[in-house]
Amino acid sequence: MLVPFVQDGVRRHEPVYVNLAADRMGALVQALGPDAQTVTWSETHDWTPHPWQRLRGILDLVESQREAGDHRLRFVGECAWPEGPPELVREWERFDSVLNHALAPFPVSMVCVYDAASLSHHILDYHEVTHPWIGLQAPRSSQDFVTAHEFLQQHAADRLPLPSGVRCLEGGISPTEARQVVGAFLAEDGTPRDRVDDMIMSVSEVVTNSLLAGASSVSVACWRTQDRVVAQVDDDGPGLRDALAGYRQPSPVSQTGRGLWIARQLADLVEIVPTSSGTSVRISLFDRHPALTTTTTHP
Amino acid sequence: MMRKHSVVSSAAGLQPHDHISWRFNGLSHFARIAIAFFKQGIGNNQRLMYITEDPHQEDLAALGDIDELVDHGALQIASVAEVYGSDGRFQADEQLRTFTEALQQARVDGYQGLAVAADNSPLVQGSPEQVDRWMRWEYLADRFMSANPVAGLCGFNNQTVAREQLDDLATLHPIVSAGHQLPSFRLFNDGDGFRLIGSLDGLSSGQFRRVLGAAPPAEELIVDLTDTEFLNHSALIVLAELAQTGTKVEMKNADPIVKKIKDLIGLESPNLHLQYR
C-alpha cells in the first residue's frame, strides 16, 4: 500500500523519508526495487523511541530540507508504540496530535503506519482522533479528528496523586532546594550520572516555571517504582495558558518557553495535570526504555 | 592554584589576593570589621588603606597607636571623595592607575602589598549608571587583586544601599560575608579568566545579564565552570548574547549536561566556545 505513495514522491523528485519497524522496512525496500535507493531509510526504534526527540528530529529535517531548497517532502512514519505503561501510550497519542499540528504549516505529506494486527484497540481507536485523513489509496476525512489544542485539553494525563508513603518537601521550595532534593534521591538510588543530570535539569526548569508564573507554593517529591524514578512538582500557580506549551522548540529569538520543552527532551515522560489548586507535573526516567511492539507484515 | 572563594563571618585571617564583599550595619560595625582585617594586614606586612566617606583615626583606635601607624606610613586614611573624586564620576581605568601606583609605592617603602578597607556605599547609592560604573570598577579591581599582593575589603552599608544592588555587587567578589542571603552565583578573576561558582537558573539569569553587562568591554571572556554547581539554558543564552556583541566567549570544564543543553537549544555562534569534561 505504501509503494505507490513512495513511488509517486520519487517520480516528483521529492525527498522521501521512510521510518518503519525493521521487518516492515525490509519488505518495502524489496517491493520498491531500484527506487529504494533514492529514499532515506531509518528504523523506528533507532529514530527514535522518544516521542519529543522524534518530533524535534522531524522538524529539524523539514527545516534543513527547506534550507536546501526542497519545498515538498514525504514521510512514512511508524511510532515506536510501547507494549508497556499506558501513560507512555497516551504520550504517543499526544505526539501524533502535536505532530499533525506542527507539520501543518509546511508542504509535507506524511503517512503514519498503524499495524492493525499487533496494536491495541485503544491505539487504533485514537488514530482517527489524531489524524485528519484515514487510509492511503482512497483517503477519507476522519469524522473524529480534533485539533491538537482540543486533543491535549481532552486527553491530559489522569490525576497524579502521590503514592502513599512518599516523602514530599512541601511548599516554598526554590529551584536550588529542588535540585538538591532530587540530586540526593537519585544519587542514593544509583541512577547513572547523566540521567541524574537530566532529571535535575528537568525538575529545576519546571520549578522555575512555576515560580516565574506566579506560584507561591511549590512542592517536590521523588520516588522509585519497579521500572523508573519519578519526581513530581506540585504548585499553586495559574497553570499552563497554552496546552501546546513545551511541545515545540521556541524560536531562537524567544526569551521564554524553553524550560518545559527542555524537560520533555531530557526526560522519558513528562505528564502535566491541572489540579484544583494549581498544576502537577510528573517527570519520569525509565530504567530501560519500555519494550516496543512490532510484528511482521507486508506494506 | 585556585583562588580562594568562601563565605566568611570574620574578617580576620584574610590574605593577599582576597577580595571581600562585606555587608555591614552602621559605620561603627564597618570600623570593627576593618580592624580585624587590618590586624592580618599588619601581620602580612601590608600597607593599610582605610577609605570611608568621613574617616576618623579614632575609628581604628583598637588597632593600637594610630598616630604612629599613620606617621610611619603603615596606615593611610582617606575619604571616598579624595580617592574617587567628589562627583562620583570616576573613571575605572584611572582608578586602577591610582591603586597600581599605591602598590608600587608601598613596595618601594618596604611593604609586601596593600590591605584596602573601603566603605564604598556612597558610590553605589545613586543612579543605575553610578552602580554600573562601580560594577565596572569591581571587575578591574578584582583582576588587580587576583594578580597582585593586595587584599580588598569592600564594605556596603545594608541601611543605605538598595537590596538588589547589594546582591549584584556581591556577585563580583570571591569572598562574601555571611549572615545575608547569598547571591546564587559569583564571578571572579582567576588566572587568565574568570571562575563562575554557584548556580545559574531562570531565576538568576536576569542578574547574570546585568552583571555581565557591566563588565568592561573585552575581546575575550574565559569562564571556568569547574565549580559551577548548575547552569541552565537561560544562563547560556546570556553568554550567547555577549558572544553576539563580538566578545569571544570561552567556557571551560563544563559538565556534559551544559553541552547537551547548548546543543539542544541550538546555540551556535563562531564566538561561543564550550569545552567540557
Short mmCIF file of N, CA, C and O in Angstrom, two decimals, chain B residues 187-188 190 192-196 208 212 218-226 228 231 235-236 238-255 258 262 269-276:
data_model
loop_
_atom_site.label_atom_id
_atom_site.label_comp_id
_atom_site.label_asym_id
_atom_site.label_seq_id
_atom_site.Cartn_x
_atom_site.Cartn_y
_atom_site.Cartn_z
N LEU B 187 31.19 35.56 40.27
CA LEU B 187 32.07 35.56 39.10
C LEU B 187 33.32 36.33 39.49
O LEU B 187 33.22 37.51 39.83
N PHE B 188 34.46 35.69 39.46
CA PHE B 188 35.67 36.42 39.85
C PHE B 188 36.87 35.97 39.02
O PHE B 188 36.88 34.90 38.41
N ASP B 190 40.46 34.60 38.01
CA ASP B 190 41.37 33.57 38.49
C ASP B 190 42.25 33.17 37.30
O ASP B 190 41.75 32.61 36.33
N ASP B 192 43.95 33.35 33.92
CA ASP B 192 43.71 34.09 32.68
C ASP B 192 42.26 34.50 32.49
O ASP B 192 41.95 35.28 31.60
N GLY B 193 41.38 33.92 33.28
CA GLY B 193 39.98 34.21 33.03
C GLY B 193 39.19 34.35 34.30
O GLY B 193 39.70 34.78 35.34
N PHE B 194 37.93 33.97 34.21
CA PHE B 194 37.03 34.07 35.35
C PHE B 194 36.66 32.68 35.82
O PHE B 194 36.68 31.71 35.06
N ARG B 195 36.27 32.63 37.05
CA ARG B 195 35.71 31.40 37.60
C ARG B 195 34.26 31.73 37.99
O ARG B 195 33.99 32.79 38.56
N LEU B 196 33.36 30.83 37.65
CA LEU B 196 31.95 31.04 37.98
C LEU B 196 31.57 29.98 39.01
O LEU B 196 31.70 28.79 38.76
N PHE B 208 22.53 37.71 36.13
CA PHE B 208 23.74 37.37 35.37
C PHE B 208 23.90 38.33 34.18
O PHE B 208 24.98 38.82 33.88
N LEU B 212 27.07 40.80 33.85
CA LEU B 212 27.95 40.72 32.68
C LEU B 212 27.89 42.00 31.86
O LEU B 212 28.87 42.41 31.26
N ALA B 218 35.64 43.70 26.43
CA ALA B 218 36.83 42.84 26.31
C ALA B 218 36.70 42.02 25.04
O ALA B 218 35.59 41.73 24.59
N GLU B 219 37.85 41.67 24.46
CA GLU B 219 37.82 40.84 23.27
C GLU B 219 37.42 39.42 23.61
O GLU B 219 36.85 38.71 22.80
N GLU B 220 37.73 39.02 24.85
CA GLU B 220 37.55 37.62 25.19
C GLU B 220 37.08 37.48 26.63
O GLU B 220 37.48 38.25 27.51
N LEU B 221 36.18 36.54 26.85
CA LEU B 221 35.75 36.22 28.22
C LEU B 221 35.93 34.72 28.40
O LEU B 221 35.26 33.92 27.75
N ILE B 222 36.87 34.36 29.26
CA ILE B 222 37.09 32.93 29.54
C ILE B 222 36.44 32.64 30.89
O ILE B 222 36.73 33.32 31.88
N VAL B 223 35.54 31.68 30.92
CA VAL B 223 34.87 31.35 32.17
C VAL B 223 35.11 29.88 32.50
O VAL B 223 34.74 29.00 31.73
N ASP B 224 35.72 29.64 33.64
CA ASP B 224 35.95 28.27 34.09
C ASP B 224 34.74 27.82 34.90
O ASP B 224 34.37 28.45 35.90
N LEU B 225 34.12 26.71 34.45
CA LEU B 225 32.88 26.24 35.09
C LEU B 225 33.13 25.04 36.02
O LEU B 225 32.19 24.36 36.43
N THR B 226 34.41 24.81 36.37
CA THR B 226 34.73 23.64 37.21
C THR B 226 33.86 23.60 38.47
O THR B 226 33.37 22.54 38.86
N THR B 228 31.05 25.34 39.03
CA THR B 228 29.68 25.79 38.83
C THR B 228 28.75 24.62 39.14
O THR B 228 28.86 23.56 38.53
N LEU B 231 24.03 25.16 35.75
CA LEU B 231 23.93 26.24 34.76
C LEU B 231 22.90 25.81 33.72
O LEU B 231 23.04 24.73 33.14
N ALA B 235 21.10 30.91 31.30
CA ALA B 235 22.44 31.46 31.50
C ALA B 235 23.28 31.32 30.23
O ALA B 235 24.05 32.22 29.88
N LEU B 236 23.11 30.19 29.53
CA LEU B 236 23.83 30.01 28.26
C LEU B 236 23.41 31.07 27.26
O LEU B 236 24.23 31.57 26.48
N VAL B 238 22.44 34.08 27.95
CA VAL B 238 23.10 35.34 28.32
C VAL B 238 24.53 35.36 27.76
O VAL B 238 24.98 36.36 27.19
N LEU B 239 25.23 34.25 27.88
CA LEU B 239 26.61 34.19 27.35
C LEU B 239 26.60 34.27 25.82
O LEU B 239 27.47 34.90 25.22
N ALA B 240 25.58 33.65 25.20
CA ALA B 240 25.48 33.72 23.74
C ALA B 240 25.20 35.15 23.28
O ALA B 240 25.71 35.59 22.24
N GLU B 241 24.40 35.87 24.06
CA GLU B 241 24.15 37.28 23.71
C GLU B 241 25.44 38.09 23.74
O GLU B 241 25.69 38.92 22.87
N LEU B 242 26.26 37.80 24.75
CA LEU B 242 27.55 38.51 24.84
C LEU B 242 28.41 38.14 23.63
O LEU B 242 29.06 39.01 23.04
N ALA B 243 28.40 36.86 23.25
CA ALA B 243 29.19 36.42 22.10
C ALA B 243 28.73 37.14 20.83
O ALA B 243 29.54 37.45 19.96
N GLN B 244 27.43 37.41 20.76
CA GLN B 244 26.90 38.08 19.57
C GLN B 244 27.37 39.52 19.45
O GLN B 244 27.39 40.07 18.36
N THR B 245 27.77 40.12 20.57
CA THR B 245 28.25 41.50 20.51
C THR B 245 29.70 41.55 20.05
O THR B 245 30.28 42.63 19.93
N GLY B 246 30.31 40.37 19.83
CA GLY B 246 31.68 40.35 19.31
C GLY B 246 32.70 39.86 20.31
O GLY B 246 33.86 39.63 19.95
N THR B 247 32.32 39.70 21.58
CA THR B 247 33.26 39.16 22.56
C THR B 247 33.38 37.65 22.36
O THR B 247 32.36 36.96 22.25
N LYS B 248 34.59 37.16 22.31
CA LYS B 248 34.78 35.71 22.20
C LYS B 248 34.55 35.10 23.58
O LYS B 248 35.27 35.42 24.53
N VAL B 249 33.56 34.24 23.69
CA VAL B 249 33.22 33.64 24.98
C VAL B 249 33.69 32.19 24.99
O VAL B 249 33.34 31.41 24.10
N GLU B 250 34.50 31.87 25.98
CA GLU B 250 35.02 30.51 26.06
C GLU B 250 34.68 29.92 27.41
O GLU B 250 35.10 30.43 28.45
N MET B 251 33.86 28.86 27.41
CA MET B 251 33.50 28.18 28.66
C MET B 251 34.39 26.96 28.80
O MET B 251 34.48 26.15 27.88
N LYS B 252 35.03 26.83 29.95
CA LYS B 252 35.95 25.71 30.18
C LYS B 252 35.41 24.78 31.25
O LYS B 252 34.77 25.23 32.20
N ASN B 253 35.71 23.48 31.10
CA ASN B 253 35.39 22.49 32.14
C ASN B 253 33.91 22.43 32.49
O ASN B 253 33.55 22.31 33.66
N ALA B 254 33.07 22.54 31.47
CA ALA B 254 31.63 22.46 31.72
C ALA B 254 31.23 21.01 31.97
O ALA B 254 31.88 20.08 31.49
N ASP B 255 30.16 20.82 32.70
CA ASP B 255 29.57 19.50 32.85
C ASP B 255 28.98 19.08 31.49
O ASP B 255 28.53 19.94 30.74
N VAL B 258 25.75 20.67 30.32
CA VAL B 258 25.77 22.03 29.75
C VAL B 258 25.92 21.95 28.23
O VAL B 258 25.24 22.64 27.47
N LYS B 262 23.25 23.14 25.40
CA LYS B 262 23.69 24.07 24.34
C LYS B 262 23.33 23.48 22.97
O LYS B 262 22.81 24.19 22.10
N SER B 269 27.41 29.90 17.61
CA SER B 269 27.98 31.20 17.28
C SER B 269 29.48 31.00 17.15
O SER B 269 30.09 30.28 17.93
N PRO B 270 30.08 31.63 16.13
CA PRO B 270 31.53 31.47 15.97
C PRO B 270 32.28 32.00 17.19
O PRO B 270 33.43 31.64 17.41
N ASN B 271 31.63 32.83 17.98
CA ASN B 271 32.30 33.41 19.15
C ASN B 271 32.01 32.67 20.44
O ASN B 271 32.44 33.11 21.51
N LEU B 272 31.23 31.61 20.36
CA LEU B 272 30.83 30.91 21.59
C LEU B 272 31.46 29.52 21.60
O LEU B 272 31.14 28.68 20.76
N HIS B 273 32.34 29.30 22.55
CA HIS B 273 33.05 28.02 22.60
C HIS B 273 32.81 27.35 23.94
O HIS B 273 32.79 28.01 24.96
N LEU B 274 32.65 26.04 23.88
CA LEU B 274 32.41 25.31 25.12
C LEU B 274 33.30 24.08 25.16
O LEU B 274 33.26 23.26 24.25
N GLN B 275 34.10 24.01 26.18
CA GLN B 275 34.94 22.82 26.37
C GLN B 275 34.41 22.13 27.61
O GLN B 275 34.20 22.77 28.64
N TYR B 276 34.11 20.83 27.49
CA TYR B 276 33.52 20.15 28.64
C TYR B 276 34.37 18.97 29.06
O TYR B 276 35.22 18.50 28.32
#
